mmCIF file of C-alpha atoms in Angstrom:
data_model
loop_
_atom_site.group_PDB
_atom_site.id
_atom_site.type_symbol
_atom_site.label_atom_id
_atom_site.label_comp_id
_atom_site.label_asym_id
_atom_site.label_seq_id
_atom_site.Cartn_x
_atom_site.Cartn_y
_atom_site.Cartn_z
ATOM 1 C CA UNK M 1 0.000 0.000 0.000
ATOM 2 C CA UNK M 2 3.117 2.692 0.965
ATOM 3 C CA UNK M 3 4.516 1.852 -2.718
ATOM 4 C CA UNK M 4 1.470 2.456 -4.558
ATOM 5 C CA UNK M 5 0.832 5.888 -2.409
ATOM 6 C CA UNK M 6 4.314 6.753 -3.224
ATOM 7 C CA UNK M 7 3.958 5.961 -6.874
ATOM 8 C CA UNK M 8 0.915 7.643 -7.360
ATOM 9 C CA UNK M 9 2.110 10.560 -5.793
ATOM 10 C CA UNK M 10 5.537 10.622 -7.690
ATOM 11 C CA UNK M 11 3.527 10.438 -10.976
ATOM 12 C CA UNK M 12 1.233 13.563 -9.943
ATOM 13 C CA UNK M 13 4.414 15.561 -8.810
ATOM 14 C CA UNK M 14 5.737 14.790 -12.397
ATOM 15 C CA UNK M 15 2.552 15.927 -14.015
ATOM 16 C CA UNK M 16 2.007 19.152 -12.477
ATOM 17 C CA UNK M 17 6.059 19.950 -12.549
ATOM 18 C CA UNK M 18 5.173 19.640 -16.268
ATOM 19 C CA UNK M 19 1.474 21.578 -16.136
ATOM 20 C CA UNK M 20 2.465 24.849 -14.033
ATOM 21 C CA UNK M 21 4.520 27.714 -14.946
ATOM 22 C CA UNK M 22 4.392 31.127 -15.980
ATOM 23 C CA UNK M 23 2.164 30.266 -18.334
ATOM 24 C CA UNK M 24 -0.036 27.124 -16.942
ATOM 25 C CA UNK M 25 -1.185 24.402 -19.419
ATOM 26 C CA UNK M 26 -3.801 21.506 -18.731
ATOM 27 C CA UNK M 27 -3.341 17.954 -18.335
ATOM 28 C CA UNK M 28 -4.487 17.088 -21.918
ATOM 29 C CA UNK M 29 -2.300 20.214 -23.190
ATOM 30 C CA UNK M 30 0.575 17.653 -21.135
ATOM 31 C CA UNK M 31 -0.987 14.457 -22.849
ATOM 32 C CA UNK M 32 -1.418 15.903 -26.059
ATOM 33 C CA UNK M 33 2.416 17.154 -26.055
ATOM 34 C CA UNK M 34 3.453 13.450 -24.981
ATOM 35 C CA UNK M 35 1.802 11.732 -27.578
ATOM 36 C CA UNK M 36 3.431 14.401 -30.516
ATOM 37 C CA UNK M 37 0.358 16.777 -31.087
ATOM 38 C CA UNK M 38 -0.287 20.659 -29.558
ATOM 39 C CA UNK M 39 0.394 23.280 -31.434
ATOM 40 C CA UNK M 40 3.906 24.889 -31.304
ATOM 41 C CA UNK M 41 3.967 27.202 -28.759
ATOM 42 C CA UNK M 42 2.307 25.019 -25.866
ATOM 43 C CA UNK M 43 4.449 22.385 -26.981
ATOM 44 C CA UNK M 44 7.445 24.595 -26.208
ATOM 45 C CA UNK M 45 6.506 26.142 -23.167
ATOM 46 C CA UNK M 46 5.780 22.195 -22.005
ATOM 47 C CA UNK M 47 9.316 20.566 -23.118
ATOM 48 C CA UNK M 48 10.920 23.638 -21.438
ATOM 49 C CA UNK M 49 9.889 22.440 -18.159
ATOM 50 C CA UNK M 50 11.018 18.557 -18.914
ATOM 51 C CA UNK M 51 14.899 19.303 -17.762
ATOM 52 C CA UNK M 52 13.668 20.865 -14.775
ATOM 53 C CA UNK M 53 11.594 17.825 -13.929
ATOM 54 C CA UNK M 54 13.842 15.336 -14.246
ATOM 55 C CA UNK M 55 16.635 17.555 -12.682
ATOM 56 C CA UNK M 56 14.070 17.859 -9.918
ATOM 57 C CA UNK M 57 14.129 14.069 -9.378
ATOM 58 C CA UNK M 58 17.592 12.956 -9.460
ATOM 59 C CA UNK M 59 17.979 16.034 -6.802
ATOM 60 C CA UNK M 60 15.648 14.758 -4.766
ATOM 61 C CA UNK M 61 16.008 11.056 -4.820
ATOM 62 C CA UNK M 62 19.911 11.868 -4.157
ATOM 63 C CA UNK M 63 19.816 13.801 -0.795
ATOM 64 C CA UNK M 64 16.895 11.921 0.116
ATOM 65 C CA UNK M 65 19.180 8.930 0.171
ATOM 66 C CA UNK M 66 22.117 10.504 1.365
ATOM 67 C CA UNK M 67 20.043 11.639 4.327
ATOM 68 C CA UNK M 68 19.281 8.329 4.804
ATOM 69 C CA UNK M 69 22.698 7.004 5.115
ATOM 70 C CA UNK M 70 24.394 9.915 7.220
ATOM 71 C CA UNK M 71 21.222 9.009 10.014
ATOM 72 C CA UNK M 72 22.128 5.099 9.124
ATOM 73 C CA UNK M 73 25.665 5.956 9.737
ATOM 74 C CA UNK M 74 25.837 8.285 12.520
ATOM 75 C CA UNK M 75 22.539 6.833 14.534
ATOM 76 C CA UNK M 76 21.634 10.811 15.034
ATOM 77 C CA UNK M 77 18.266 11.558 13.298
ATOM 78 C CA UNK M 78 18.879 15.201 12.968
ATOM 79 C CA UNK M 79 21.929 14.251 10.454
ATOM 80 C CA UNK M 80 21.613 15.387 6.848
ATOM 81 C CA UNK M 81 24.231 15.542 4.160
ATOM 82 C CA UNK M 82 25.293 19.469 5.137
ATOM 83 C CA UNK M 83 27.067 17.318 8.107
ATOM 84 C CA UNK M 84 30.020 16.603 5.296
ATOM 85 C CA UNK M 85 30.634 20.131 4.461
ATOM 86 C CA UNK M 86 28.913 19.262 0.718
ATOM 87 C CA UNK M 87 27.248 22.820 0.363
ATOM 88 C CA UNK M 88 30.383 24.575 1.754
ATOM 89 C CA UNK M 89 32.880 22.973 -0.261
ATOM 90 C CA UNK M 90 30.549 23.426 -3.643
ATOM 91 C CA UNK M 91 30.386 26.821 -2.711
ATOM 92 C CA UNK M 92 34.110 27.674 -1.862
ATOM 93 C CA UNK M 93 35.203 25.653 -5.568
ATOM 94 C CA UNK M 94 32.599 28.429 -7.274
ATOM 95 C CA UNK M 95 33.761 31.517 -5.699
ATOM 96 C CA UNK M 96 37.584 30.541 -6.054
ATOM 97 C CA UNK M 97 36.836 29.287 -9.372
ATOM 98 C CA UNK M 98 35.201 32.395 -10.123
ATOM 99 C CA UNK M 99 37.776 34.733 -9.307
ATOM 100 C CA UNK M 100 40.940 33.581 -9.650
ATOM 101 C CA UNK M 101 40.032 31.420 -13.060
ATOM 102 C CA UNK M 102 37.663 33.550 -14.893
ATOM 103 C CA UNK M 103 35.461 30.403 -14.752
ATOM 104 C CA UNK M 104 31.719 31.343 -16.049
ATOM 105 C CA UNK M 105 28.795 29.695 -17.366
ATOM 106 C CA UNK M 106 26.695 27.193 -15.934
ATOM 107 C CA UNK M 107 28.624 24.345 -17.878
ATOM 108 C CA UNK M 108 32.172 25.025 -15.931
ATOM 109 C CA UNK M 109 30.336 25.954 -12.595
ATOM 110 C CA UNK M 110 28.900 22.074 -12.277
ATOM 111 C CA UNK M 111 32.201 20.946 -12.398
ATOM 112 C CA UNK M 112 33.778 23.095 -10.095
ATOM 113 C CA UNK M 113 31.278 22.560 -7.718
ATOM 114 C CA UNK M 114 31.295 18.454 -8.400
ATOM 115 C CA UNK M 115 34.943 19.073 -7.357
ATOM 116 C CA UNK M 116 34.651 21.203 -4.392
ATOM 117 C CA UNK M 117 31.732 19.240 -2.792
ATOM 118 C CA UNK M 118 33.357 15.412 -3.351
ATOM 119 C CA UNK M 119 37.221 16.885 -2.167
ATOM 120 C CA UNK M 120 35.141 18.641 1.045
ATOM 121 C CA UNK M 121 34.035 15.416 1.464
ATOM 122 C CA UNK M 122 36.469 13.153 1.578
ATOM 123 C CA UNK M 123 38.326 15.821 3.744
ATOM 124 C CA UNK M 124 35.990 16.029 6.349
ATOM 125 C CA UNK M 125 36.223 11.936 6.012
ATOM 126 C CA UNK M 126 39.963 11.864 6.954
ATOM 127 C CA UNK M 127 40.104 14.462 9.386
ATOM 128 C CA UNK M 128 36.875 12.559 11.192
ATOM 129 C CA UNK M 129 38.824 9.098 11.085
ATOM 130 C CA UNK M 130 42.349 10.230 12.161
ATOM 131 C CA UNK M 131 44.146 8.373 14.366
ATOM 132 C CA UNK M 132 41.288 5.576 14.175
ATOM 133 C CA UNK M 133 38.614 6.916 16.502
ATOM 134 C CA UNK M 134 36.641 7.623 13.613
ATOM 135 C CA UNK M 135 32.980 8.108 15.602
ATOM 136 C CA UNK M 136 29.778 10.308 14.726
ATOM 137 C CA UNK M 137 30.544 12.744 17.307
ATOM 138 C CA UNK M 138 34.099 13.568 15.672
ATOM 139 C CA UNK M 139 32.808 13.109 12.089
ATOM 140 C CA UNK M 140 30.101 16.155 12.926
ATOM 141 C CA UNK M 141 32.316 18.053 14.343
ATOM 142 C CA UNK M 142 34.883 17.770 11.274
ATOM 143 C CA UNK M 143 31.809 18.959 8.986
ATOM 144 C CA UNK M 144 31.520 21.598 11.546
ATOM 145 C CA UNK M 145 34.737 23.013 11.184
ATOM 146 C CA UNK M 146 35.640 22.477 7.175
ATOM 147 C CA UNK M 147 32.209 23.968 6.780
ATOM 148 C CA UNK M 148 32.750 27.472 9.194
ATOM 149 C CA UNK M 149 36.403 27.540 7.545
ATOM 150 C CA UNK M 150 34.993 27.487 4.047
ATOM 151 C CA UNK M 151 32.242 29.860 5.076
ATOM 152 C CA UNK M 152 34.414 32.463 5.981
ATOM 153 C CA UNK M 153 36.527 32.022 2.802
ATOM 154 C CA UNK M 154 33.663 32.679 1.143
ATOM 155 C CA UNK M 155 32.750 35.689 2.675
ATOM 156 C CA UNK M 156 35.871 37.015 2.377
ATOM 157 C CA UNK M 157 35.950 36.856 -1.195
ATOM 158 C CA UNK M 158 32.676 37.387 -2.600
ATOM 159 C CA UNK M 159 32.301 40.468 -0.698
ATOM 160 C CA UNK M 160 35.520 41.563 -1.676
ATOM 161 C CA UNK M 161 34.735 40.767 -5.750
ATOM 162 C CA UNK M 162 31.171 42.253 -6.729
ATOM 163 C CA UNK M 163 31.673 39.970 -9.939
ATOM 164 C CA UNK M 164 32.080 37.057 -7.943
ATOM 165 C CA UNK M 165 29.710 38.024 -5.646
ATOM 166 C CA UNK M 166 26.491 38.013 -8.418
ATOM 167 C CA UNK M 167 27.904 34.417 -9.721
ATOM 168 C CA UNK M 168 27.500 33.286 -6.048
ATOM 169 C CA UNK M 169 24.154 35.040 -4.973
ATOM 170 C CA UNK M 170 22.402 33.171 -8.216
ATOM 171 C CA UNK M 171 23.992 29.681 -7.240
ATOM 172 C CA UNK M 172 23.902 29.727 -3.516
ATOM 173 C CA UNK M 173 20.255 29.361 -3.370
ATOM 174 C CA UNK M 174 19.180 26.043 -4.705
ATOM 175 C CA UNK M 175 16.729 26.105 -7.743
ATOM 176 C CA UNK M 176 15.924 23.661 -10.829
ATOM 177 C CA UNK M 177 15.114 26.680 -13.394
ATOM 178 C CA UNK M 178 17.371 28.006 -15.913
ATOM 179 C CA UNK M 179 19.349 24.789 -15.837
ATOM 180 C CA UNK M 180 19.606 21.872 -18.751
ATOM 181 C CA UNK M 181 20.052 18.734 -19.798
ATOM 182 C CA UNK M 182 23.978 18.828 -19.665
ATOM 183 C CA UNK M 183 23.498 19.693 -16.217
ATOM 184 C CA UNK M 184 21.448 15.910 -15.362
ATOM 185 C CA UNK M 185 24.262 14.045 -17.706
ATOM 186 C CA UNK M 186 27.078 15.852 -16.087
ATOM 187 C CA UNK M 187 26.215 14.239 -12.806
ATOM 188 C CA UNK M 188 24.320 11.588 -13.307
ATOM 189 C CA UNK M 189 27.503 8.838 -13.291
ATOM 190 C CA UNK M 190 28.365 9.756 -9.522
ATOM 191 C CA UNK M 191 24.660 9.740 -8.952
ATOM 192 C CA UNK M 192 24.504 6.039 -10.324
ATOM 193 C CA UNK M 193 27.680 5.012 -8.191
ATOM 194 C CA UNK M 194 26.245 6.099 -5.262
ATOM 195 C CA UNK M 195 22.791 5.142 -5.397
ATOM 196 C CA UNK M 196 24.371 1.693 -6.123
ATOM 197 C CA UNK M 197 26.609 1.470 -2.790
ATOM 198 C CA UNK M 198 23.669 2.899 -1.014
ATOM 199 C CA UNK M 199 21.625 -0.440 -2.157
ATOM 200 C CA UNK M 200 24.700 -2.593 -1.409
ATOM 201 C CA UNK M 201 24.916 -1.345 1.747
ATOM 202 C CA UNK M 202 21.828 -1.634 3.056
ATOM 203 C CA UNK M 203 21.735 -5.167 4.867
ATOM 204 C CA UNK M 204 25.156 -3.639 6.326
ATOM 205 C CA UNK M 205 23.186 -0.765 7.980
ATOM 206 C CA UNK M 206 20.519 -2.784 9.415
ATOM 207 C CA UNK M 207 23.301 -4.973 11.491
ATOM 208 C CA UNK M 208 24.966 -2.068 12.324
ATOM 209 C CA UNK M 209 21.396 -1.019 14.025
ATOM 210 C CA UNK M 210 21.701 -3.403 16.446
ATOM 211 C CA UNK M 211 25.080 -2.341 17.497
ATOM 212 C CA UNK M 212 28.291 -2.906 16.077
ATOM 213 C CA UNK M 213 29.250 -5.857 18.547
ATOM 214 C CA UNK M 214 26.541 -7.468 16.950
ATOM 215 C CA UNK M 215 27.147 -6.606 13.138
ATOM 216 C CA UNK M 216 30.603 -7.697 13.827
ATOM 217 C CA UNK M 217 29.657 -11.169 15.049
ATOM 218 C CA UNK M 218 27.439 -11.262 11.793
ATOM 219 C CA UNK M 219 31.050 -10.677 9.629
ATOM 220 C CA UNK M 220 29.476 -7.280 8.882
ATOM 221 C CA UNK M 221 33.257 -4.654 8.962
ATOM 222 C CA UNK M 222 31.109 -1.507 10.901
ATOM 223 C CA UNK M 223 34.044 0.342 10.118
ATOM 224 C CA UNK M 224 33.913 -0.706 5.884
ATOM 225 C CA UNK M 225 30.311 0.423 5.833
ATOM 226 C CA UNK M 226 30.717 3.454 7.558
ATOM 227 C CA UNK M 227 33.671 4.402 4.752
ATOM 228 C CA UNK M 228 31.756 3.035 2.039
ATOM 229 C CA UNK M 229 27.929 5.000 3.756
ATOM 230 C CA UNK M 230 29.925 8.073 3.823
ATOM 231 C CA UNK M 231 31.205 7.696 0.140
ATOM 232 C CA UNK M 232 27.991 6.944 -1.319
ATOM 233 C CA UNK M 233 26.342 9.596 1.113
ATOM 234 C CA UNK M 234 29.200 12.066 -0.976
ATOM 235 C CA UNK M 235 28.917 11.434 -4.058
ATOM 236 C CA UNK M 236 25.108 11.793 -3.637
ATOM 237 C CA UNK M 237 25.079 14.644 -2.044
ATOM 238 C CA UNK M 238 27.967 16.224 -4.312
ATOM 239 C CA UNK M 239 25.748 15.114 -7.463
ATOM 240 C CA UNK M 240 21.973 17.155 -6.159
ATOM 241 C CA UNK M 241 24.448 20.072 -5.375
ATOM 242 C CA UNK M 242 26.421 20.641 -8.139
ATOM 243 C CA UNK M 243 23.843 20.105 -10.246
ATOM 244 C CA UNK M 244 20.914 22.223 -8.629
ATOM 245 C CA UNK M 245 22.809 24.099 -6.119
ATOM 246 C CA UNK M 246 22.365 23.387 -2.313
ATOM 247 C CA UNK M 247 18.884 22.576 -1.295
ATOM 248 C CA UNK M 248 18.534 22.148 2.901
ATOM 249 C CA UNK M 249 16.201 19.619 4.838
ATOM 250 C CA UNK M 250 15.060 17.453 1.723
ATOM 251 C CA UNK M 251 17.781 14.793 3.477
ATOM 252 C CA UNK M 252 16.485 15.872 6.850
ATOM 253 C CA UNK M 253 12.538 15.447 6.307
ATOM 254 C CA UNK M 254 12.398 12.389 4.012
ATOM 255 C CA UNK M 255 14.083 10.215 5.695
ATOM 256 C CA UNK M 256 11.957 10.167 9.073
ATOM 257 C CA UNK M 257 8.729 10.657 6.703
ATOM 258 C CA UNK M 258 9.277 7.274 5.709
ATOM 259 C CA UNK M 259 10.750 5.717 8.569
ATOM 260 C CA UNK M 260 7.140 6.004 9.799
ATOM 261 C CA UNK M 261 5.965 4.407 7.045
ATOM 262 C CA UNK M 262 8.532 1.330 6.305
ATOM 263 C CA UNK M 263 10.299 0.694 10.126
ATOM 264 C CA UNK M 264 13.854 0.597 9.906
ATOM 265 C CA UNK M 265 14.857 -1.499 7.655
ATOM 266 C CA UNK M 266 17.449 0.379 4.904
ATOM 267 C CA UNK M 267 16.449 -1.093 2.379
ATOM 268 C CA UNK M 268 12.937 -0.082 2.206
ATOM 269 C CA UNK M 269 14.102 2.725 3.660
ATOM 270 C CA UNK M 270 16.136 3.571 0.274
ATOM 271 C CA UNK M 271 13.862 2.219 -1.862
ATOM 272 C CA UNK M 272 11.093 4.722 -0.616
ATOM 273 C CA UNK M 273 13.429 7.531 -0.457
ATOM 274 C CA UNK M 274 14.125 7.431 -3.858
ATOM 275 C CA UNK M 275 10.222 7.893 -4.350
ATOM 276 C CA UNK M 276 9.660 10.326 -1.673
ATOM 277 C CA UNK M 277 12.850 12.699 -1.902
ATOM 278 C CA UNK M 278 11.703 13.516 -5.836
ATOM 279 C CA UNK M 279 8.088 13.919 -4.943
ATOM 280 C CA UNK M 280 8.853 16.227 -2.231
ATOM 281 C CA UNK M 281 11.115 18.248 -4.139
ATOM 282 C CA UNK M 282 9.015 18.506 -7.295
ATOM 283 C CA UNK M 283 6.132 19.684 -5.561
ATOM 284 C CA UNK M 284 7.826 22.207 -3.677
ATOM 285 C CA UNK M 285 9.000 23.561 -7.305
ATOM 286 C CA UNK M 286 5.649 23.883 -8.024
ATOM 287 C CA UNK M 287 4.630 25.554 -5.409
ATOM 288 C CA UNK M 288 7.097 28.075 -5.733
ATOM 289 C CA UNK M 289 6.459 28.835 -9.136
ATOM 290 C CA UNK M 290 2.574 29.343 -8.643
ATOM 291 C CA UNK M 291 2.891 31.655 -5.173
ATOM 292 C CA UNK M 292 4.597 34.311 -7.336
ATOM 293 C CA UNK M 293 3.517 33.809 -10.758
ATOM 294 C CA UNK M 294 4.938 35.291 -12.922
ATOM 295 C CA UNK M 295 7.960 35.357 -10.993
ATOM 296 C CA UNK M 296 9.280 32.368 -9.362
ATOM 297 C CA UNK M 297 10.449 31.504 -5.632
ATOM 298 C CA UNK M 298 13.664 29.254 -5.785
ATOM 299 C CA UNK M 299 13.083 25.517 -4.487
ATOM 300 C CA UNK M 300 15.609 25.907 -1.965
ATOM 301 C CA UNK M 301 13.759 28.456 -0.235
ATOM 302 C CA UNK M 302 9.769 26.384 -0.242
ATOM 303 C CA UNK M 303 12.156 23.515 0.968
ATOM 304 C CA UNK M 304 13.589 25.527 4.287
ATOM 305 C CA UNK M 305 10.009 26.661 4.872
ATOM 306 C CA UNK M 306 9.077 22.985 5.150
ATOM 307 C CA UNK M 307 11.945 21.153 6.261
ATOM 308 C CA UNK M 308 11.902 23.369 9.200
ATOM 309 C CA UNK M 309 8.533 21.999 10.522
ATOM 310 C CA UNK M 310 9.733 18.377 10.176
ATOM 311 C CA UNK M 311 13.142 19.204 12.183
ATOM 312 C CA UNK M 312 11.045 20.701 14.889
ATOM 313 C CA UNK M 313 8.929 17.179 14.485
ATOM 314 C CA UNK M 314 12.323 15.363 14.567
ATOM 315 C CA UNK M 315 13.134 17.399 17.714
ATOM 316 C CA UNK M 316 10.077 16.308 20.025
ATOM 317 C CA UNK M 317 10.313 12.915 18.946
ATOM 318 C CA UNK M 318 13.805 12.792 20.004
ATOM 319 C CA UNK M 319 13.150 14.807 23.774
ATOM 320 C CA UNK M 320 10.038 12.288 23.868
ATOM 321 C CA UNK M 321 11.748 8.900 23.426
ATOM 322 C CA UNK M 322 14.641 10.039 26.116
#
């Protein structure tokens, strides 16, 4: 019953990411398209919104998951892929890109910011694990740090560039208009490679639930699925952001939404999230582009206004099971 809910409302996201805009068109106008008839002009306004759409769900369905596997991995509910320092570093590789390289255009910025977010990544990775007392705690506070050194970096530059500044102000707020196709087949193969770990790692996760004693008596390596959780959970993450910019509490708010629905198993838990996280996001892009019609309010900002109810949700359920 859960999948066909989630299906069904996957398939209406889709359709009305596809029916609203600036200019709003009907469900046959989107039917009619589809099947090769319409006359010109709705059938351009319509495939104008199709890169959007599917940008829209390989953003969602990849911090979905990733906010799947940084709870998995860290057994703290309130953890979401912003705990690796992904938006930080994607941001620091635009503005240094930006003005020291003369790099411009959407096409270079996705690769910068591919490169910032995965190197962030994998720093906040090593400096979490050194000396082998790799735990959550340390890994957290590792995101913390890269993220407030990178942040200040930032600050220091774009204010200090005005040219740098506008390329930053446009990116730094997540949103899946204005974007392309190059953008979804730019990140799509670290997408793929981390979705895949994420699936192979699931029966890893679930021992590790029960304590990593226990997964360790199973022949489960806690401390191989943590590495390998945390490298899917990157290249995830570092795929949504580069491609869409950074979008907050998608990774947050799915994950428990589903929880509630599923139990704990990961890999139902995945499985769903994949469904969910793109519904979720869609649907907020719709929603801002009908408040201000015919302007538009950028995803990332519908997305804060309701990720922040489900981390105040997260919160109470937390203070209420201690």
């Amino acid at each position: 019953m859960a999948a066909v809910l989630c299906l069904a409302l996957l398939a209406l996201a889709l359709l009305a990411s596809v029916m609203f805009g600036s200019r709003p068109t009907s469900a046959g106008d989107v039917l009619r398209v589809v099947t090769g008839g319409g006359d010109e002009y709705t059938r351009t306004v319509i495939e104008s919104r199709y890169p959007r759409t599917v940008l829209g769900v390989l953003a969602g369905l990849c911090l979905a998951v990733a906010g799947t596997l940084m709870q998995g991995i860290t057994r703290n509910p309130l953890a979401e892929p912003g705990l690796l320092g992904i938006n930080a570093g994607a941001s620091a590789s635009i503005v240094a890109a930006t003005a020291f390289l003369g790099a411009s255009g959407q096409r270079e910025t996705i690769w910068w910011a591919l490169a910032g977010a995965l190197l962030t990544g994998v720093a906040v990775h090593v400096v979490g694990t050194a000396g082998g007392g790799g735990g959550p705690v340390r890994l957290v506070l590792a995101g913390a740090v890269l993220s407030a050194v990178l942040a200040a970096f930032i600050q220091a530059v774009a204010l200090s560039r005005p040219q740098v500044f506008d390329t930053y102000r446009y990116w730094v707020v997540g949103a899946l208009g204005g974007r392309g196709f190059d953008a979804f087949w730019a990140v799509l193969p670290f997408a793929a490679v981390g979705l895949l770990l994420a699936l192979l790692l699931a029966p890893g996760l679930n021992a590790m639930a029960m304590g990593d004693d226990k997964a360790a008596s199973l022949g489960i390596s806690p401390a191989r699925v943590k590495g390998a959780g945390l490298l899917a959970a990157t290249l995830l993450a570092a795929a949504a952001t580069a491609a869409v910019g950074p979008i907050a509490f998608v990774g947050l708010a799915v994950p428990h939404v589903v929880r509630a629905l599923v139990g704990a198993d990961f890999r139902a838990q995945i499985l769903f999230t994949s469904l969910a996280g793109p519904t979720l996001l869609l649907f907020a892009d719709v929603i801002g582009r009908i408040l201000l019609r015919p302007q538009e309010l950028m995803v990332g900002v519908v997305t804060a206004f309701v990720g922040a109810p489900a981390l105040l949700f997260a919160v109470r359920r937390m203070r209420g099971a201690g």
